[in-house]
């Protein structure tokens, strides 16, 4: 007898006509694993429950589903859902509330932009909210997720991106020196210490480093050791050359994993609780 869970997954992948996939997409909460979509650990769920207008909720789901089918990252859909919730809250706060798609005029859009500007949100979050709304409205004119929305309901290009008011954030040299200090590194447990060295020597994002496979070192054409990793932000595989210090940290971490988990782990930095899972960022953050 076949495993029921395996049969369900097979039907999901093959698009079986039992409407399982349709039911999953019709739900207010989507789980990436159930949909067969890759997602970063801890970011595999998106909820549309906070969108109170039924037409907007269904249109947002249709738009999000199409984005996933076109290969957009699941985390992007998570961010978009938050943007739709902000737009929904604004529509409900209008006097009188904006309830029907045919009421989404250019003046309503202008009101939303003013509403966003006054919110206690970062400029990046406000910009993303404008970007997602603009993308949705543009796609809606093509695909008709909510065909009753008037054609003049637009967000113009020059209304999307705000001028950056903050300076790029770099770690001061004195802070880097503290992090790279051998005396300070010695205060960390070996696994965390090896991770800090890899981060400092390669410039990887923490999430990319925590997702490194058990053996990420490859040799280039000249025989120099390099680190091969998946850059999740740009969704491409990349290779960076390694210093002798970074190579030593990787090899020491591999030995530590072998000693800690004799049966092995697919991860260079496994979870302290389960070798089948990578270390969570929150775990590293607390230790650091």
GROMACS .gro file of C-alpha atoms in nm:
model
  288
    1UNK     CA    1   0.000   0.000   0.000
    2UNK     CA    2   0.139   0.340  -0.092
    3UNK     CA    3   0.205   0.606   0.166
    4UNK     CA    4  -0.093   0.853   0.170
    5UNK     CA    5   0.139   1.151   0.230
    6UNK     CA    6   0.358   1.053  -0.064
    7UNK     CA    7   0.052   1.009  -0.286
    8UNK     CA    8  -0.073   1.354  -0.190
    9UNK     CA    9   0.264   1.512  -0.270
   10UNK     CA   10   0.275   1.333  -0.605
   11UNK     CA   11  -0.073   1.459  -0.695
   12UNK     CA   12   0.034   1.806  -0.593
   13UNK     CA   13   0.338   1.803  -0.817
   14UNK     CA   14   0.150   1.655  -1.112
   15UNK     CA   15  -0.141   1.896  -1.073
   16UNK     CA   16  -0.390   1.614  -1.015
   17UNK     CA   17  -0.753   1.702  -1.089
   18UNK     CA   18  -0.869   1.639  -0.730
   19UNK     CA   19  -0.841   2.015  -0.667
   20UNK     CA   20  -0.597   1.968  -0.377
   21UNK     CA   21  -0.376   2.244  -0.514
   22UNK     CA   22  -0.677   2.469  -0.563
   23UNK     CA   23  -0.780   2.417  -0.203
   24UNK     CA   24  -0.433   2.501  -0.080
   25UNK     CA   25  -0.424   2.824  -0.281
   26UNK     CA   26  -0.779   2.913  -0.176
   27UNK     CA   27  -0.682   2.906   0.193
   28UNK     CA   28  -0.601   3.227   0.378
   29UNK     CA   29  -0.270   3.077   0.495
   30UNK     CA   30  -0.020   2.929   0.250
   31UNK     CA   31   0.262   2.697   0.350
   32UNK     CA   32   0.550   2.679   0.105
   33UNK     CA   33   0.622   2.316   0.177
   34UNK     CA   34   0.265   2.210   0.100
   35UNK     CA   35   0.273   2.408  -0.224
   36UNK     CA   36   0.605   2.255  -0.328
   37UNK     CA   37   0.773   2.598  -0.324
   38UNK     CA   38   1.120   2.654  -0.173
   39UNK     CA   39   1.141   2.895   0.120
   40UNK     CA   40   1.397   3.005   0.373
   41UNK     CA   41   1.378   2.841   0.713
   42UNK     CA   42   1.127   3.016   0.935
   43UNK     CA   43   0.975   3.199   0.637
   44UNK     CA   44   0.765   2.926   0.488
   45UNK     CA   45   0.421   3.064   0.575
   46UNK     CA   46   0.224   3.358   0.438
   47UNK     CA   47  -0.116   3.478   0.560
   48UNK     CA   48  -0.374   3.686   0.375
   49UNK     CA   49  -0.613   3.684   0.673
   50UNK     CA   50  -0.554   4.053   0.754
   51UNK     CA   51  -0.697   4.169   0.420
   52UNK     CA   52  -1.056   4.252   0.514
   53UNK     CA   53  -1.204   4.331   0.170
   54UNK     CA   54  -1.301   3.995   0.013
   55UNK     CA   55  -1.236   4.113  -0.344
   56UNK     CA   56  -0.889   4.244  -0.252
   57UNK     CA   57  -0.802   3.926  -0.064
   58UNK     CA   58  -0.892   3.705  -0.361
   59UNK     CA   59  -0.716   3.936  -0.607
   60UNK     CA   60  -0.403   3.941  -0.387
   61UNK     CA   61  -0.403   3.562  -0.373
   62UNK     CA   62  -0.437   3.537  -0.752
   63UNK     CA   63  -0.155   3.786  -0.801
   64UNK     CA   64   0.067   3.606  -0.548
   65UNK     CA   65   0.000   3.267  -0.705
   66UNK     CA   66   0.102   3.398  -1.045
   67UNK     CA   67   0.421   3.544  -0.896
   68UNK     CA   68   0.513   3.204  -0.753
   69UNK     CA   69   0.441   3.032  -1.085
   70UNK     CA   70   0.679   3.280  -1.251
   71UNK     CA   71   0.953   3.183  -1.007
   72UNK     CA   72   0.941   3.472  -0.762
   73UNK     CA   73   1.071   3.395  -0.414
   74UNK     CA   74   0.822   3.291  -0.148
   75UNK     CA   75   0.960   3.556   0.084
   76UNK     CA   76   0.869   3.820  -0.176
   77UNK     CA   77   0.509   3.701  -0.160
   78UNK     CA   78   0.526   3.725   0.220
   79UNK     CA   79   0.635   4.088   0.192
   80UNK     CA   80   0.365   4.158  -0.066
   81UNK     CA   81   0.096   4.018   0.163
   82UNK     CA   82   0.201   4.265   0.432
   83UNK     CA   83   0.180   4.547   0.178
   84UNK     CA   84  -0.172   4.438   0.078
   85UNK     CA   85  -0.272   4.434   0.445
   86UNK     CA   86  -0.155   4.797   0.481
   87UNK     CA   87  -0.356   4.896   0.175
   88UNK     CA   88  -0.658   4.710   0.314
   89UNK     CA   89  -0.628   4.893   0.647
   90UNK     CA   90  -0.620   5.226   0.465
   91UNK     CA   91  -0.930   5.142   0.260
   92UNK     CA   92  -1.115   5.053   0.580
   93UNK     CA   93  -1.007   5.378   0.747
   94UNK     CA   94  -1.143   5.600   0.469
   95UNK     CA   95  -1.459   5.804   0.531
   96UNK     CA   96  -1.669   5.638   0.406
   97UNK     CA   97  -1.472   5.308   0.382
   98UNK     CA   98  -1.370   5.205   0.032
   99UNK     CA   99  -1.534   4.866  -0.015
  100UNK     CA  100  -1.574   4.791  -0.386
  101UNK     CA  101  -1.296   4.756  -0.646
  102UNK     CA  102  -1.470   5.014  -0.867
  103UNK     CA  103  -1.407   5.276  -0.596
  104UNK     CA  104  -1.026   5.249  -0.625
  105UNK     CA  105  -0.970   5.578  -0.809
  106UNK     CA  106  -0.653   5.778  -0.860
  107UNK     CA  107  -0.761   6.004  -0.574
  108UNK     CA  108  -0.784   5.700  -0.346
  109UNK     CA  109  -0.431   5.600  -0.451
  110UNK     CA  110  -0.306   5.952  -0.373
  111UNK     CA  111  -0.473   5.931  -0.034
  112UNK     CA  112  -0.297   5.600   0.034
  113UNK     CA  113   0.042   5.746  -0.058
  114UNK     CA  114  -0.018   6.029   0.189
  115UNK     CA  115  -0.135   5.777   0.450
  116UNK     CA  116   0.182   5.571   0.403
  117UNK     CA  117   0.406   5.876   0.435
  118UNK     CA  118   0.265   5.947   0.782
  119UNK     CA  119   0.308   5.590   0.913
  120UNK     CA  120   0.587   5.509   1.164
  121UNK     CA  121   0.757   5.274   0.917
  122UNK     CA  122   1.105   5.269   0.770
  123UNK     CA  123   1.152   5.433   0.431
  124UNK     CA  124   1.236   5.093   0.286
  125UNK     CA  125   0.908   4.944   0.410
  126UNK     CA  126   0.711   5.238   0.270
  127UNK     CA  127   0.888   5.205  -0.065
  128UNK     CA  128   0.811   4.832  -0.079
  129UNK     CA  129   0.444   4.904  -0.003
  130UNK     CA  130   0.430   5.142  -0.298
  131UNK     CA  131   0.622   4.903  -0.523
  132UNK     CA  132   0.392   4.609  -0.454
  133UNK     CA  133   0.078   4.816  -0.503
  134UNK     CA  134   0.210   4.956  -0.831
  135UNK     CA  135   0.305   4.607  -0.952
  136UNK     CA  136  -0.036   4.470  -0.857
  137UNK     CA  137  -0.224   4.748  -1.036
  138UNK     CA  138  -0.012   4.711  -1.349
  139UNK     CA  139  -0.056   4.333  -1.357
  140UNK     CA  140  -0.426   4.372  -1.287
  141UNK     CA  141  -0.473   4.574  -1.604
  142UNK     CA  142  -0.321   4.286  -1.797
  143UNK     CA  143  -0.461   3.982  -1.620
  144UNK     CA  144  -0.780   4.111  -1.458
  145UNK     CA  145  -0.739   3.987  -1.102
  146UNK     CA  146  -0.996   4.253  -1.007
  147UNK     CA  147  -1.128   4.379  -1.344
  148UNK     CA  148  -1.358   4.640  -1.187
  149UNK     CA  149  -1.061   4.849  -1.068
  150UNK     CA  150  -1.057   5.165  -1.287
  151UNK     CA  151  -0.772   5.205  -1.536
  152UNK     CA  152  -0.672   5.542  -1.385
  153UNK     CA  153  -0.591   5.376  -1.051
  154UNK     CA  154  -0.213   5.389  -1.090
  155UNK     CA  155   0.101   5.451  -0.891
  156UNK     CA  156   0.349   5.641  -1.107
  157UNK     CA  157   0.715   5.551  -1.131
  158UNK     CA  158   0.839   5.868  -0.960
  159UNK     CA  159   0.605   5.797  -0.666
  160UNK     CA  160   0.759   5.461  -0.589
  161UNK     CA  161   1.113   5.520  -0.465
  162UNK     CA  162   1.192   5.779  -0.206
  163UNK     CA  163   1.530   5.949  -0.189
  164UNK     CA  164   1.745   5.766   0.064
  165UNK     CA  165   1.797   5.983   0.370
  166UNK     CA  166   2.016   5.747   0.572
  167UNK     CA  167   2.377   5.657   0.508
  168UNK     CA  168   2.482   5.303   0.415
  169UNK     CA  169   2.553   5.104   0.729
  170UNK     CA  170   2.911   4.979   0.758
  171UNK     CA  171   3.075   4.827   1.062
  172UNK     CA  172   3.337   5.068   1.200
  173UNK     CA  173   3.695   4.941   1.190
  174UNK     CA  174   3.715   4.933   1.570
  175UNK     CA  175   3.408   4.707   1.585
  176UNK     CA  176   3.551   4.474   1.321
  177UNK     CA  177   3.873   4.460   1.519
  178UNK     CA  178   3.679   4.355   1.828
  179UNK     CA  179   3.495   4.084   1.636
  180UNK     CA  180   3.814   3.946   1.478
  181UNK     CA  181   4.012   3.957   1.803
  182UNK     CA  182   4.137   3.608   1.890
  183UNK     CA  183   4.073   3.678   2.258
  184UNK     CA  184   3.712   3.769   2.189
  185UNK     CA  185   3.660   3.479   1.949
  186UNK     CA  186   3.788   3.243   2.217
  187UNK     CA  187   3.487   3.340   2.431
  188UNK     CA  188   3.253   3.176   2.178
  189UNK     CA  189   3.192   2.803   2.156
  190UNK     CA  190   3.382   2.647   1.863
  191UNK     CA  191   3.086   2.618   1.623
  192UNK     CA  192   2.990   2.982   1.664
  193UNK     CA  193   3.355   3.088   1.650
  194UNK     CA  194   3.407   2.910   1.318
  195UNK     CA  195   3.094   3.077   1.181
  196UNK     CA  196   3.213   3.425   1.280
  197UNK     CA  197   3.548   3.363   1.108
  198UNK     CA  198   3.375   3.249   0.788
  199UNK     CA  199   3.151   3.556   0.794
  200UNK     CA  200   3.441   3.793   0.857
  201UNK     CA  201   3.667   3.640   0.595
  202UNK     CA  202   3.410   3.603   0.315
  203UNK     CA  203   3.155   3.880   0.371
  204UNK     CA  204   2.865   3.633   0.340
  205UNK     CA  205   2.522   3.720   0.472
  206UNK     CA  206   2.446   3.527   0.790
  207UNK     CA  207   2.156   3.342   0.630
  208UNK     CA  208   2.375   3.224   0.340
  209UNK     CA  209   2.649   3.108   0.577
  210UNK     CA  210   2.405   2.917   0.797
  211UNK     CA  211   2.274   2.736   0.488
  212UNK     CA  212   2.618   2.615   0.374
  213UNK     CA  213   2.629   2.243   0.288
  214UNK     CA  214   2.859   2.008   0.476
  215UNK     CA  215   3.140   2.043   0.221
  216UNK     CA  216   3.119   2.384   0.048
  217UNK     CA  217   3.486   2.411  -0.051
  218UNK     CA  218   3.581   2.372  -0.418
  219UNK     CA  219   3.906   2.435  -0.604
  220UNK     CA  220   3.931   2.685  -0.887
  221UNK     CA  221   4.128   2.626  -1.208
  222UNK     CA  222   4.453   2.718  -1.033
  223UNK     CA  223   4.383   2.490  -0.736
  224UNK     CA  224   4.291   2.774  -0.497
  225UNK     CA  225   4.019   2.682  -0.241
  226UNK     CA  226   3.689   2.867  -0.287
  227UNK     CA  227   3.358   2.868  -0.106
  228UNK     CA  228   3.055   2.770  -0.314
  229UNK     CA  229   2.725   2.892  -0.172
  230UNK     CA  230   2.370   2.981  -0.266
  231UNK     CA  231   2.313   3.356  -0.247
  232UNK     CA  232   1.947   3.358  -0.148
  233UNK     CA  233   1.892   3.732  -0.198
  234UNK     CA  234   1.983   3.714  -0.568
  235UNK     CA  235   1.891   3.343  -0.596
  236UNK     CA  236   2.209   3.235  -0.770
  237UNK     CA  237   2.501   3.009  -0.684
  238UNK     CA  238   2.821   3.203  -0.623
  239UNK     CA  239   3.185   3.122  -0.554
  240UNK     CA  240   3.427   3.332  -0.348
  241UNK     CA  241   3.798   3.263  -0.286
  242UNK     CA  242   3.891   3.165   0.067
  243UNK     CA  243   4.176   3.285   0.283
  244UNK     CA  244   4.389   3.032   0.470
  245UNK     CA  245   4.215   3.139   0.791
  246UNK     CA  246   3.871   3.075   0.642
  247UNK     CA  247   3.975   2.734   0.509
  248UNK     CA  248   4.107   2.640   0.853
  249UNK     CA  249   3.776   2.749   1.011
  250UNK     CA  250   3.573   2.541   0.762
  251UNK     CA  251   3.789   2.231   0.815
  252UNK     CA  252   3.774   2.272   1.193
  253UNK     CA  253   3.396   2.303   1.174
  254UNK     CA  254   3.373   1.987   0.962
  255UNK     CA  255   3.571   1.797   1.225
  256UNK     CA  256   3.349   1.937   1.498
  257UNK     CA  257   3.035   1.821   1.315
  258UNK     CA  258   3.183   1.473   1.270
  259UNK     CA  259   3.261   1.453   1.642
  260UNK     CA  260   2.924   1.594   1.752
  261UNK     CA  261   2.710   1.401   1.504
  262UNK     CA  262   2.882   1.071   1.411
  263UNK     CA  263   2.599   0.988   1.171
  264UNK     CA  264   2.668   1.307   0.981
  265UNK     CA  265   2.475   1.619   0.885
  266UNK     CA  266   2.400   1.777   0.547
  267UNK     CA  267   2.493   2.118   0.693
  268UNK     CA  268   2.825   2.278   0.777
  269UNK     CA  269   2.658   2.459   1.068
  270UNK     CA  270   2.381   2.225   1.186
  271UNK     CA  271   2.128   2.307   1.454
  272UNK     CA  272   2.256   2.219   1.804
  273UNK     CA  273   1.930   2.026   1.850
  274UNK     CA  274   1.881   1.850   1.516
  275UNK     CA  275   2.164   1.771   1.269
  276UNK     CA  276   1.912   1.741   0.986
  277UNK     CA  277   1.838   2.113   1.010
  278UNK     CA  278   2.069   2.412   0.968
  279UNK     CA  279   2.137   2.638   1.263
  280UNK     CA  280   1.868   2.903   1.304
  281UNK     CA  281   1.975   3.266   1.284
  282UNK     CA  282   1.813   3.333   1.621
  283UNK     CA  283   2.033   3.062   1.779
  284UNK     CA  284   2.349   3.223   1.644
  285UNK     CA  285   2.227   3.570   1.740
  286UNK     CA  286   2.167   3.469   2.103
  287UNK     CA  287   2.506   3.298   2.125
  288UNK     CA  288   2.687   3.593   1.971
   0.00000   0.00000   0.00000
